[in-house]
CSV table of C-alpha atoms in Angstrom, one decimal:
chain,number,residue,atom,x,y,z
A,1,MET,CA,-63.5,56.3,107.4
A,2,LYS,CA,-65.5,58.7,109.5
A,3,GLN,CA,-66.7,61.8,107.6
A,4,GLN,CA,-65.4,65.1,108.9
A,5,LYS,CA,-68.1,67.2,110.4
A,6,SER,CA,-68.5,70.6,108.8
A,7,PRO,CA,-68.3,73.6,111.2
A,8,SER,CA,-71.5,75.6,111.8
A,9,LEU,CA,-72.7,78.1,109.3
A,10,LEU,CA,-73.2,80.7,112.1
A,11,GLY,CA,-69.5,80.6,113.0
A,12,GLY,CA,-68.3,81.5,109.5
A,13,ALA,CA,-71.0,84.2,109.2
A,14,MET,CA,-69.9,85.7,112.5
A,15,ILE,CA,-66.2,85.9,111.3
A,16,ILE,CA,-67.4,87.7,108.2
A,17,ALA,CA,-69.7,90.0,110.1
A,18,GLY,CA,-67.2,90.7,112.8
A,19,THR,CA,-64.5,91.6,110.3
A,20,ALA,CA,-66.9,94.0,108.4
A,21,ILE,CA,-68.5,95.6,111.4
A,22,GLY,CA,-65.6,97.6,112.8
A,23,ALA,CA,-65.6,100.6,115.0
A,24,GLY,CA,-65.5,102.6,111.8
A,25,MET,CA,-69.2,102.1,111.4
A,26,LEU,CA,-69.7,104.7,114.1
A,27,ALA,CA,-68.5,107.3,111.6
A,28,ASN,CA,-70.8,106.2,108.7
A,29,PRO,CA,-73.7,108.6,109.5
A,30,THR,CA,-71.2,111.5,109.5
A,31,SER,CA,-69.4,110.5,106.4
A,32,THR,CA,-72.6,110.1,104.5
A,33,ALA,CA,-74.3,113.2,105.9
A,34,GLY,CA,-73.8,114.9,102.5
A,35,VAL,CA,-76.1,112.4,100.7
A,36,TRP,CA,-78.3,112.1,103.8
A,37,PHE,CA,-80.5,109.1,104.6
A,38,ILE,CA,-81.9,108.0,101.2
A,39,GLY,CA,-78.6,108.5,99.5
A,40,SER,CA,-76.6,106.7,102.2
A,41,ILE,CA,-79.0,103.7,102.1
A,42,LEU,CA,-78.6,103.5,98.3
A,43,ALA,CA,-74.8,103.8,98.7
A,44,LEU,CA,-74.7,101.1,101.3
A,45,ILE,CA,-76.8,98.6,99.4
A,46,TYR,CA,-74.8,99.2,96.2
A,47,THR,CA,-71.5,98.7,98.1
A,48,TRP,CA,-72.9,95.7,99.9
A,49,PHE,CA,-73.8,94.0,96.6
A,50,CYS,CA,-70.5,94.8,94.9
A,51,MET,CA,-68.3,93.8,97.9
A,52,THR,CA,-70.2,90.6,98.6
A,53,THR,CA,-70.0,89.7,94.9
A,54,SER,CA,-66.3,90.4,94.7
A,55,GLY,CA,-65.8,88.2,97.8
A,56,LEU,CA,-67.6,85.4,96.0
A,57,MET,CA,-65.3,85.9,93.0
A,58,ILE,CA,-62.3,85.3,95.3
A,59,LEU,CA,-64.1,82.1,96.5
A,60,GLU,CA,-64.6,80.8,92.9
A,61,ALA,CA,-60.9,81.3,92.1
A,62,ASN,CA,-59.7,80.0,95.4
A,63,LEU,CA,-61.5,76.6,95.0
A,64,HIS,CA,-59.2,75.7,92.0
A,65,TYR,CA,-56.2,75.7,94.3
A,66,PRO,CA,-55.0,73.5,97.2
A,67,THR,CA,-56.5,74.1,100.7
A,68,GLY,CA,-54.5,76.8,102.5
A,69,SER,CA,-53.7,78.7,99.3
A,70,SER,CA,-54.2,82.4,99.8
A,71,PHE,CA,-53.8,85.5,97.5
A,72,ASP,CA,-50.1,85.1,96.9
A,73,THR,CA,-50.5,81.6,95.2
A,74,ILE,CA,-53.7,82.4,93.4
A,75,VAL,CA,-52.9,85.9,92.0
A,76,LYS,CA,-49.4,84.8,90.9
A,77,ASP,CA,-50.7,81.8,89.0
A,78,LEU,CA,-53.7,83.5,87.4
A,79,LEU,CA,-52.5,87.1,86.8
A,80,GLY,CA,-48.7,86.9,86.8
A,81,LYS,CA,-46.0,88.4,89.0
A,82,GLY,CA,-46.7,92.0,88.2
A,83,TRP,CA,-50.3,91.8,89.5
A,84,ASN,CA,-49.2,89.7,92.4
A,85,VAL,CA,-46.7,92.3,93.6
A,86,ILE,CA,-49.4,95.1,93.3
A,87,ASN,CA,-52.0,92.9,95.0
A,88,GLY,CA,-49.5,91.6,97.7
A,89,LEU,CA,-48.5,95.2,98.6
A,90,SER,CA,-52.2,96.3,98.8
A,91,VAL,CA,-53.2,93.2,100.9
A,92,ALA,CA,-50.3,93.6,103.3
A,93,PHE,CA,-50.7,97.3,103.6
A,94,VAL,CA,-54.4,97.2,104.3
A,95,LEU,CA,-54.3,94.3,106.8
A,96,TYR,CA,-51.2,95.5,108.6
A,97,ILE,CA,-52.5,99.1,108.8
A,98,LEU,CA,-55.9,97.8,110.1
A,99,THR,CA,-54.2,95.6,112.6
A,100,TYR,CA,-52.1,98.5,113.8
A,101,ALA,CA,-55.2,100.7,114.0
A,102,TYR,CA,-57.1,98.2,116.1
A,103,ILE,CA,-54.2,97.6,118.4
A,104,THR,CA,-53.8,101.3,119.1
A,105,SER,CA,-57.6,101.8,119.5
A,106,GLY,CA,-58.1,98.6,121.6
A,107,GLY,CA,-55.1,99.4,123.7
A,108,GLY,CA,-56.4,102.8,124.6
A,109,ILE,CA,-59.8,101.4,125.6
A,110,THR,CA,-58.1,98.5,127.5
A,111,GLN,CA,-56.0,101.0,129.4
A,112,ASN,CA,-59.0,103.1,130.4
A,113,LEU,CA,-61.0,100.1,131.4
A,114,LEU,CA,-58.3,98.5,133.5
A,115,ASN,CA,-57.5,101.8,135.2
A,116,GLN,CA,-61.2,102.2,136.2
A,117,VAL,CA,-61.5,98.6,137.4
A,118,LEU,CA,-58.3,98.5,139.4
A,119,SER,CA,-58.5,101.9,140.9
A,120,SER,CA,-60.2,102.5,144.3
A,121,THR,CA,-61.1,105.5,146.2
A,122,GLY,CA,-57.9,105.5,148.1
A,123,SER,CA,-55.5,104.6,145.4
A,124,ALA,CA,-55.5,105.3,141.6
A,125,VAL,CA,-54.0,102.9,139.2
A,126,GLU,CA,-52.4,104.1,135.9
A,127,ILE,CA,-51.2,101.2,133.8
A,128,GLY,CA,-50.3,103.2,130.7
A,129,ARG,CA,-51.0,102.9,126.9
A,130,THR,CA,-48.1,100.5,126.2
A,131,PHE,CA,-49.4,97.9,128.7
A,132,GLY,CA,-53.0,98.3,127.4
A,133,SER,CA,-51.9,97.6,123.9
A,134,LEU,CA,-49.7,94.6,124.9
A,135,ILE,CA,-52.6,93.0,126.8
A,136,PHE,CA,-55.1,93.6,124.0
A,137,CYS,CA,-52.8,92.3,121.3
A,138,ILE,CA,-51.4,89.2,123.2
A,139,VAL,CA,-54.8,88.0,124.5
A,140,LEU,CA,-56.5,88.2,121.0
A,141,ALA,CA,-53.5,87.0,119.1
A,142,ALA,CA,-53.7,83.8,121.2
A,143,PHE,CA,-57.1,82.9,119.6
A,144,VAL,CA,-55.7,83.4,116.1
A,145,TRP,CA,-52.6,81.3,117.0
A,146,LEU,CA,-54.8,78.5,118.3
A,147,SER,CA,-57.1,78.0,115.3
A,148,THR,CA,-59.8,79.4,113.0
A,149,LYS,CA,-62.3,77.5,115.2
A,150,ALA,CA,-61.1,79.4,118.3
A,151,VAL,CA,-61.6,82.7,116.4
A,152,ASP,CA,-65.1,81.5,115.3
A,153,ARG,CA,-66.1,80.8,118.9
A,154,PHE,CA,-64.8,84.0,120.4
A,155,THR,CA,-66.0,86.2,117.5
A,156,THR,CA,-69.5,84.7,117.9
A,157,VAL,CA,-69.5,85.8,121.6
A,158,LEU,CA,-68.3,89.2,120.7
A,159,ILE,CA,-70.8,89.6,117.9
A,160,GLY,CA,-73.6,88.6,120.3
A,161,GLY,CA,-72.4,91.2,122.8
A,162,MET,CA,-72.2,93.8,120.0
A,163,VAL,CA,-75.8,93.1,118.8
A,164,ILE,CA,-77.1,93.4,122.4
A,165,ALA,CA,-75.1,96.6,123.0
A,166,PHE,CA,-76.2,98.0,119.6
A,167,PHE,CA,-79.9,97.4,120.2
A,168,LEU,CA,-79.7,98.8,123.8
A,169,SER,CA,-78.0,101.9,122.5
A,170,THR,CA,-80.3,102.4,119.5
A,171,THR,CA,-83.6,101.5,121.1
A,172,GLY,CA,-84.1,105.0,122.5
A,173,LEU,CA,-82.8,106.6,119.3
A,174,LEU,CA,-85.1,104.5,117.0
A,175,GLY,CA,-88.1,105.3,119.2
A,176,SER,CA,-87.5,109.0,118.9
A,177,ILE,CA,-87.0,109.3,115.1
A,178,LYS,CA,-88.6,112.3,113.5
A,179,THR,CA,-89.6,111.9,109.8
A,180,GLU,CA,-88.9,115.6,109.1
A,181,VAL,CA,-85.3,115.1,110.3
A,182,LEU,CA,-84.9,111.7,108.6
A,183,PHE,CA,-86.0,113.1,105.2
A,184,ASN,CA,-84.5,116.6,105.8
A,185,THR,CA,-87.8,118.4,105.1
A,186,LEU,CA,-86.7,121.1,107.6
A,187,VAL,CA,-85.6,124.0,105.4
A,188,GLN,CA,-82.3,124.8,107.0
A,189,GLY,CA,-78.7,124.5,105.7
A,190,GLU,CA,-77.7,123.2,102.3
A,191,GLN,CA,-80.2,121.2,100.3
A,192,GLN,CA,-78.0,119.6,97.7
A,193,TYR,CA,-77.3,115.8,97.9
A,194,LEU,CA,-76.0,114.5,94.5
A,195,PRO,CA,-72.7,116.3,94.5
A,196,TYR,CA,-71.7,114.3,97.6
A,197,LEU,CA,-72.7,110.8,96.4
A,198,LEU,CA,-69.3,109.8,95.0
A,199,THR,CA,-67.3,110.8,98.1
A,200,ALA,CA,-69.6,108.7,100.2
A,201,LEU,CA,-68.6,105.4,98.4
A,202,PRO,CA,-65.1,104.9,99.8
A,203,VAL,CA,-66.4,105.0,103.4
A,204,CYS,CA,-69.0,102.4,102.6
A,205,LEU,CA,-66.4,100.2,100.9
A,206,VAL,CA,-64.3,100.1,104.1
A,207,SER,CA,-67.4,99.1,106.0
A,208,PHE,CA,-67.8,95.8,104.0
A,209,GLY,CA,-64.2,94.6,104.0
A,210,PHE,CA,-64.0,90.8,104.7
A,211,HIS,CA,-62.1,89.5,101.7
A,212,GLY,CA,-59.0,88.4,103.6
A,213,ASN,CA,-61.1,85.8,105.3
A,214,VAL,CA,-62.3,84.0,102.2
A,215,PRO,CA,-59.3,81.6,101.9
A,216,SER,CA,-59.6,81.0,105.7
A,217,LEU,CA,-63.3,80.0,105.3
A,218,VAL,CA,-62.5,77.7,102.3
A,219,LYS,CA,-60.1,75.8,104.6
A,220,TYR,CA,-62.5,76.0,107.5
A,221,TYR,CA,-65.4,74.5,105.6
A,222,HIS,CA,-63.3,71.8,103.9
A,223,ARG,CA,-63.7,73.4,100.4
A,224,ASP,CA,-67.5,73.4,100.5
A,225,GLY,CA,-68.1,76.4,98.2
A,226,ASN,CA,-71.9,76.7,98.8
A,227,ARG,CA,-71.4,76.8,102.6
A,228,VAL,CA,-68.7,79.5,102.3
A,229,MET,CA,-71.1,81.4,100.0
A,230,LYS,CA,-73.9,81.2,102.6
A,231,ALA,CA,-71.6,82.3,105.4
A,232,ILE,CA,-70.6,85.4,103.3
A,233,PHE,CA,-74.2,86.3,102.5
A,234,ILE,CA,-75.4,85.9,106.1
A,235,GLY,CA,-72.3,87.8,107.5
A,236,THR,CA,-72.5,90.8,105.1
A,237,GLY,CA,-76.3,90.8,105.3
A,238,LEU,CA,-76.1,91.2,109.1
A,239,ALA,CA,-73.6,94.0,108.6
A,240,LEU,CA,-75.9,95.8,106.1
A,241,ILE,CA,-78.9,95.6,108.5
A,242,ILE,CA,-76.9,97.0,111.4
A,243,TYR,CA,-75.6,99.8,109.3
A,244,ILE,CA,-79.1,100.8,108.0
A,245,LEU,CA,-80.5,100.8,111.6
A,246,TRP,CA,-77.6,102.9,112.8
A,247,GLN,CA,-78.2,105.4,109.9
A,248,LEU,CA,-81.9,105.5,111.0
A,249,ALA,CA,-81.0,106.1,114.6
A,250,ILE,CA,-78.5,108.9,114.0
A,251,GLN,CA,-79.9,110.6,110.9
A,252,GLY,CA,-83.5,110.4,112.2
A,253,ASN,CA,-82.6,112.4,115.3
A,254,LEU,CA,-79.7,114.8,114.4
A,255,PRO,CA,-80.6,117.3,111.7
A,256,ARG,CA,-78.3,117.4,108.7
A,257,ALA,CA,-77.4,121.0,109.4
A,258,GLU,CA,-76.2,120.1,112.9
A,259,PHE,CA,-73.4,117.8,111.7
A,260,ALA,CA,-70.9,120.6,111.3
A,261,PRO,CA,-69.1,120.2,114.7
A,262,VAL,CA,-69.1,116.4,114.3
A,263,ILE,CA,-67.5,116.6,110.8
A,264,GLU,CA,-65.0,119.2,112.1
A,265,LYS,CA,-63.8,116.5,114.6
A,266,GLY,CA,-63.6,113.7,112.0
A,267,GLY,CA,-66.8,111.9,113.1
A,268,ASP,CA,-65.6,111.4,116.7
A,269,VAL,CA,-68.1,109.4,118.7
A,270,SER,CA,-68.0,111.8,121.7
A,271,ALA,CA,-68.6,114.8,119.3
A,272,LEU,CA,-71.6,112.9,117.8
A,273,LEU,CA,-73.1,112.2,121.2
A,274,ASP,CA,-72.6,115.9,122.2
A,275,ALA,CA,-74.5,117.0,119.1
A,276,LEU,CA,-77.2,114.4,119.8
A,277,HIS,CA,-77.5,115.6,123.4
A,278,LYS,CA,-79.5,118.6,122.3
A,279,TYR,CA,-82.3,116.3,121.0
A,280,ILE,CA,-82.2,113.2,123.1
A,281,GLU,CA,-80.7,112.0,126.5
A,282,THR,CA,-77.4,110.3,125.6
A,283,ASP,CA,-75.6,109.6,128.9
A,284,TYR,CA,-76.6,105.9,129.0
A,285,ILE,CA,-76.0,105.6,125.3
A,286,ALA,CA,-72.4,106.8,125.7
A,287,VAL,CA,-71.7,104.0,128.2
A,288,ILE,CA,-73.2,101.3,126.0
A,289,LEU,CA,-71.5,102.6,122.9
A,290,ASN,CA,-68.1,102.3,124.6
A,291,PHE,CA,-68.8,98.6,125.1
A,292,PHE,CA,-70.0,98.3,121.5
A,293,ALA,CA,-66.9,100.0,120.2
A,294,TYR,CA,-64.7,97.7,122.2
A,295,MET,CA,-66.4,94.5,121.0
A,296,ALA,CA,-66.4,95.9,117.4
A,297,ILE,CA,-62.7,96.6,117.6
A,298,ALA,CA,-61.9,93.2,119.1
A,299,SER,CA,-64.1,91.3,116.6
A,300,SER,CA,-62.6,93.2,113.6
A,301,PHE,CA,-59.1,92.6,114.9
A,302,LEU,CA,-59.7,88.9,115.0
A,303,GLY,CA,-61.2,88.8,111.5
A,304,VAL,CA,-58.6,91.0,109.9
A,305,THR,CA,-55.6,89.2,111.6
A,306,LEU,CA,-57.0,85.8,110.7
A,307,GLY,CA,-56.9,86.8,107.0
A,308,LEU,CA,-53.4,88.3,107.5
A,309,PHE,CA,-52.3,85.1,109.3
A,310,ASP,CA,-53.3,82.8,106.4
A,311,TYR,CA,-51.9,85.3,103.9
A,312,ILE,CA,-48.5,85.3,105.7
A,313,ALA,CA,-48.6,81.4,106.0
A,314,ASP,CA,-49.1,81.1,102.3
A,315,LEU,CA,-46.6,83.8,101.3
A,316,CYS,CA,-43.8,82.4,103.6
A,317,LYS,CA,-44.8,78.8,103.2
A,318,PHE,CA,-45.1,78.2,107.0
A,319,ASP,CA,-46.9,74.9,107.7
A,320,ASP,CA,-49.8,74.3,110.2
A,321,SER,CA,-47.6,72.7,112.9
A,322,LEU,CA,-47.1,74.2,116.3
A,323,MET,CA,-43.8,75.8,115.2
A,324,GLY,CA,-45.2,76.9,111.8
A,325,ARG,CA,-48.2,78.6,113.4
A,326,THR,CA,-45.9,80.3,116.0
A,327,LYS,CA,-43.7,81.7,113.2
A,328,THR,CA,-46.8,82.9,111.3
A,329,THR,CA,-48.1,84.5,114.5
A,330,LEU,CA,-44.9,86.5,115.1
A,331,VAL,CA,-44.7,87.8,111.5
A,332,THR,CA,-48.4,88.7,111.7
A,333,PHE,CA,-48.6,90.5,115.0
A,334,LEU,CA,-45.1,91.8,115.9
A,335,PRO,CA,-44.6,94.5,113.2
A,336,PRO,CA,-48.0,96.3,113.9
A,337,LEU,CA,-47.6,95.8,117.7
A,338,LEU,CA,-44.1,97.4,117.7
A,339,LEU,CA,-45.4,100.2,115.4
A,340,SER,CA,-48.4,100.9,117.8
A,341,LEU,CA,-46.0,101.1,120.8
A,342,GLN,CA,-43.8,103.5,118.9
A,343,PHE,CA,-46.6,105.6,117.3
A,344,PRO,CA,-49.7,105.1,119.5
A,345,TYR,CA,-51.6,108.0,117.8
A,346,GLY,CA,-50.3,107.9,114.3
A,347,PHE,CA,-52.7,105.8,112.3
A,348,VAL,CA,-55.1,108.5,111.2
A,349,ILE,CA,-53.2,109.6,108.0
A,350,ALA,CA,-52.2,106.0,107.0
A,351,ILE,CA,-55.7,104.6,107.4
A,352,GLY,CA,-57.0,107.2,105.0
A,353,TYR,CA,-54.9,105.5,102.3
A,354,ALA,CA,-55.9,101.9,103.3
A,355,GLY,CA,-59.3,102.3,101.5
A,356,LEU,CA,-57.5,103.1,98.2
A,357,ALA,CA,-55.4,99.9,98.6
A,358,ALA,CA,-58.5,97.9,99.6
A,359,THR,CA,-60.2,98.9,96.4
A,360,ILE,CA,-57.5,97.2,94.3
A,361,TRP,CA,-57.5,94.1,96.4
A,362,ALA,CA,-61.2,93.8,97.2
A,363,ALA,CA,-62.8,94.9,93.9
A,364,ILE,CA,-60.5,95.0,90.8
A,365,VAL,CA,-58.3,92.0,91.5
A,366,PRO,CA,-61.2,89.6,92.4
A,367,ALA,CA,-62.9,90.5,89.1
A,368,LEU,CA,-59.7,89.9,87.1
A,369,LEU,CA,-59.1,86.6,89.0
A,370,VAL,CA,-62.5,85.2,88.2
A,371,LYS,CA,-62.1,86.1,84.6
A,372,ALA,CA,-58.7,84.4,84.3
A,373,SER,CA,-59.8,81.3,86.4
A,374,ARG,CA,-62.8,80.7,84.0
A,375,LYS,CA,-60.3,80.6,81.0
A,376,LYS,CA,-57.8,78.3,82.8
A,377,PHE,CA,-60.4,76.1,84.6
A,378,PRO,CA,-63.6,75.8,82.4
A,379,HIS,CA,-65.1,73.3,84.8
A,380,THR,CA,-65.9,74.5,88.4
A,381,THR,CA,-67.8,73.3,91.4
A,382,TYR,CA,-68.9,76.9,92.3
A,383,LYS,CA,-69.6,79.8,89.9
A,384,VAL,CA,-70.5,83.4,90.7
A,385,TYR,CA,-73.7,84.8,89.2
A,386,GLY,CA,-73.8,87.4,86.4
A,387,GLY,CA,-71.2,86.2,83.8
A,388,ASN,CA,-68.9,88.7,82.1
A,389,LEU,CA,-71.4,91.5,82.7
A,390,MET,CA,-70.9,91.1,86.5
A,391,ILE,CA,-67.1,91.1,86.1
A,392,GLY,CA,-67.3,94.5,84.3
A,393,PHE,CA,-69.8,95.8,86.9
A,394,ILE,CA,-67.4,95.1,89.8
A,395,ILE,CA,-64.4,96.6,87.9
A,396,LEU,CA,-66.5,99.8,87.4
A,397,PHE,CA,-67.3,99.8,91.1
A,398,GLY,CA,-63.6,99.6,91.9
A,399,VAL,CA,-62.7,102.4,89.4
A,400,LEU,CA,-65.4,104.7,90.8
A,401,ASN,CA,-64.0,104.2,94.3
A,402,ILE,CA,-60.4,105.0,93.1
A,403,VAL,CA,-61.6,108.1,91.4
A,404,ALA,CA,-63.7,109.1,94.5
A,405,GLN,CA,-60.7,108.7,96.9
A,406,VAL,CA,-58.1,110.3,94.7
A,407,GLY,CA,-60.5,113.1,93.8
A,408,ALA,CA,-61.4,113.7,97.4
A,409,ASN,CA,-57.7,114.0,98.4
A,410,LEU,CA,-57.0,116.4,95.5
A,411,GLY,CA,-60.1,118.5,96.2
A,412,TRP,CA,-61.8,117.6,92.9
A,413,PHE,CA,-65.2,117.1,94.5
A,414,ALA,CA,-67.4,119.1,96.8
A,415,SER,CA,-67.0,118.4,100.5
A,416,PHE,CA,-70.0,118.5,102.9
A,417,ASN,CA,-69.2,120.5,106.0
A,418,GLY,CA,-72.7,120.7,107.6
């Protein structure tokens, strides 16, 4: 019998990186302006370590179950129906809300892009937001419907384009970094940092979300735990490097005291570029960042919906046949698509709560899963480092994020306004 060839490590790593590096990373420098550069790097590294470890905990638990098993099967068996309901609601809420958000954002950019390409001097074309959202969703959904391999190939292309666009847009910014700005030695504005550390964590957590893809990669790599582990480390490591370089590029050029108008507009990219324009030429950067944002949205959309697709298939027990995958595709994409057509600008409030749900699913539940799986399955082919101490460390990380998010919404903590 011919041995099945394992897919490339790069492909899986690109799925992880593509899911993590969403358009939300553009708001990271603004969201962490309170703790500034050193504080934001510490927060990012801490979050990277905890989120990568919790992803590996899902991997360890997942390997004890049949190929194709996702959160519904694993959580129900290891933690019971109660936890499965809580986890199921958080998984579905986060993945559906993110899918909805990416369809609305991607649809808007698709609309603008097609209007520019199809319009001429004599006649203007206006396709509308609905058509833009439909094109964006249907084209990318086709890759998820085809296979994980199709997502791997296209995501690799998108990540390659993102990396090129990222370095083109940041080369000028990295070359003009001023140390007095980066380390905030300019005595202007507020000089406190520690009070804003806790509120920076939830933003960082959302920047490392990839956990829905772990069951997909277990299936993709034919249950090779070490290969999945390497793909996770490479993918999240690439995300961390890009985030740190982006922090350098923005917080090394725009003084901390100048973030007020950007914060006022919720970290909007155009507001950020307007603020930067006082210190560096940004016209060409704006064009490249639009390409970057589009590829980031598309790659995140593919990664998020691949995880949602496998979760739905497991939950509804749809098989991997043509008809089974078609049914899974409809359940995965139709609800967020219809919601985006009905409410094309309404995701801002909902997405604020997605982070809270993600904390349960991506931090607390994985730690509880691995603890329960070690009791039920003493012998394992893959085991996460750190023992029981690491389980407690990840649970503490989850609790800190819940406190930070609830506290920020209730006004318990200081808010940096520039």
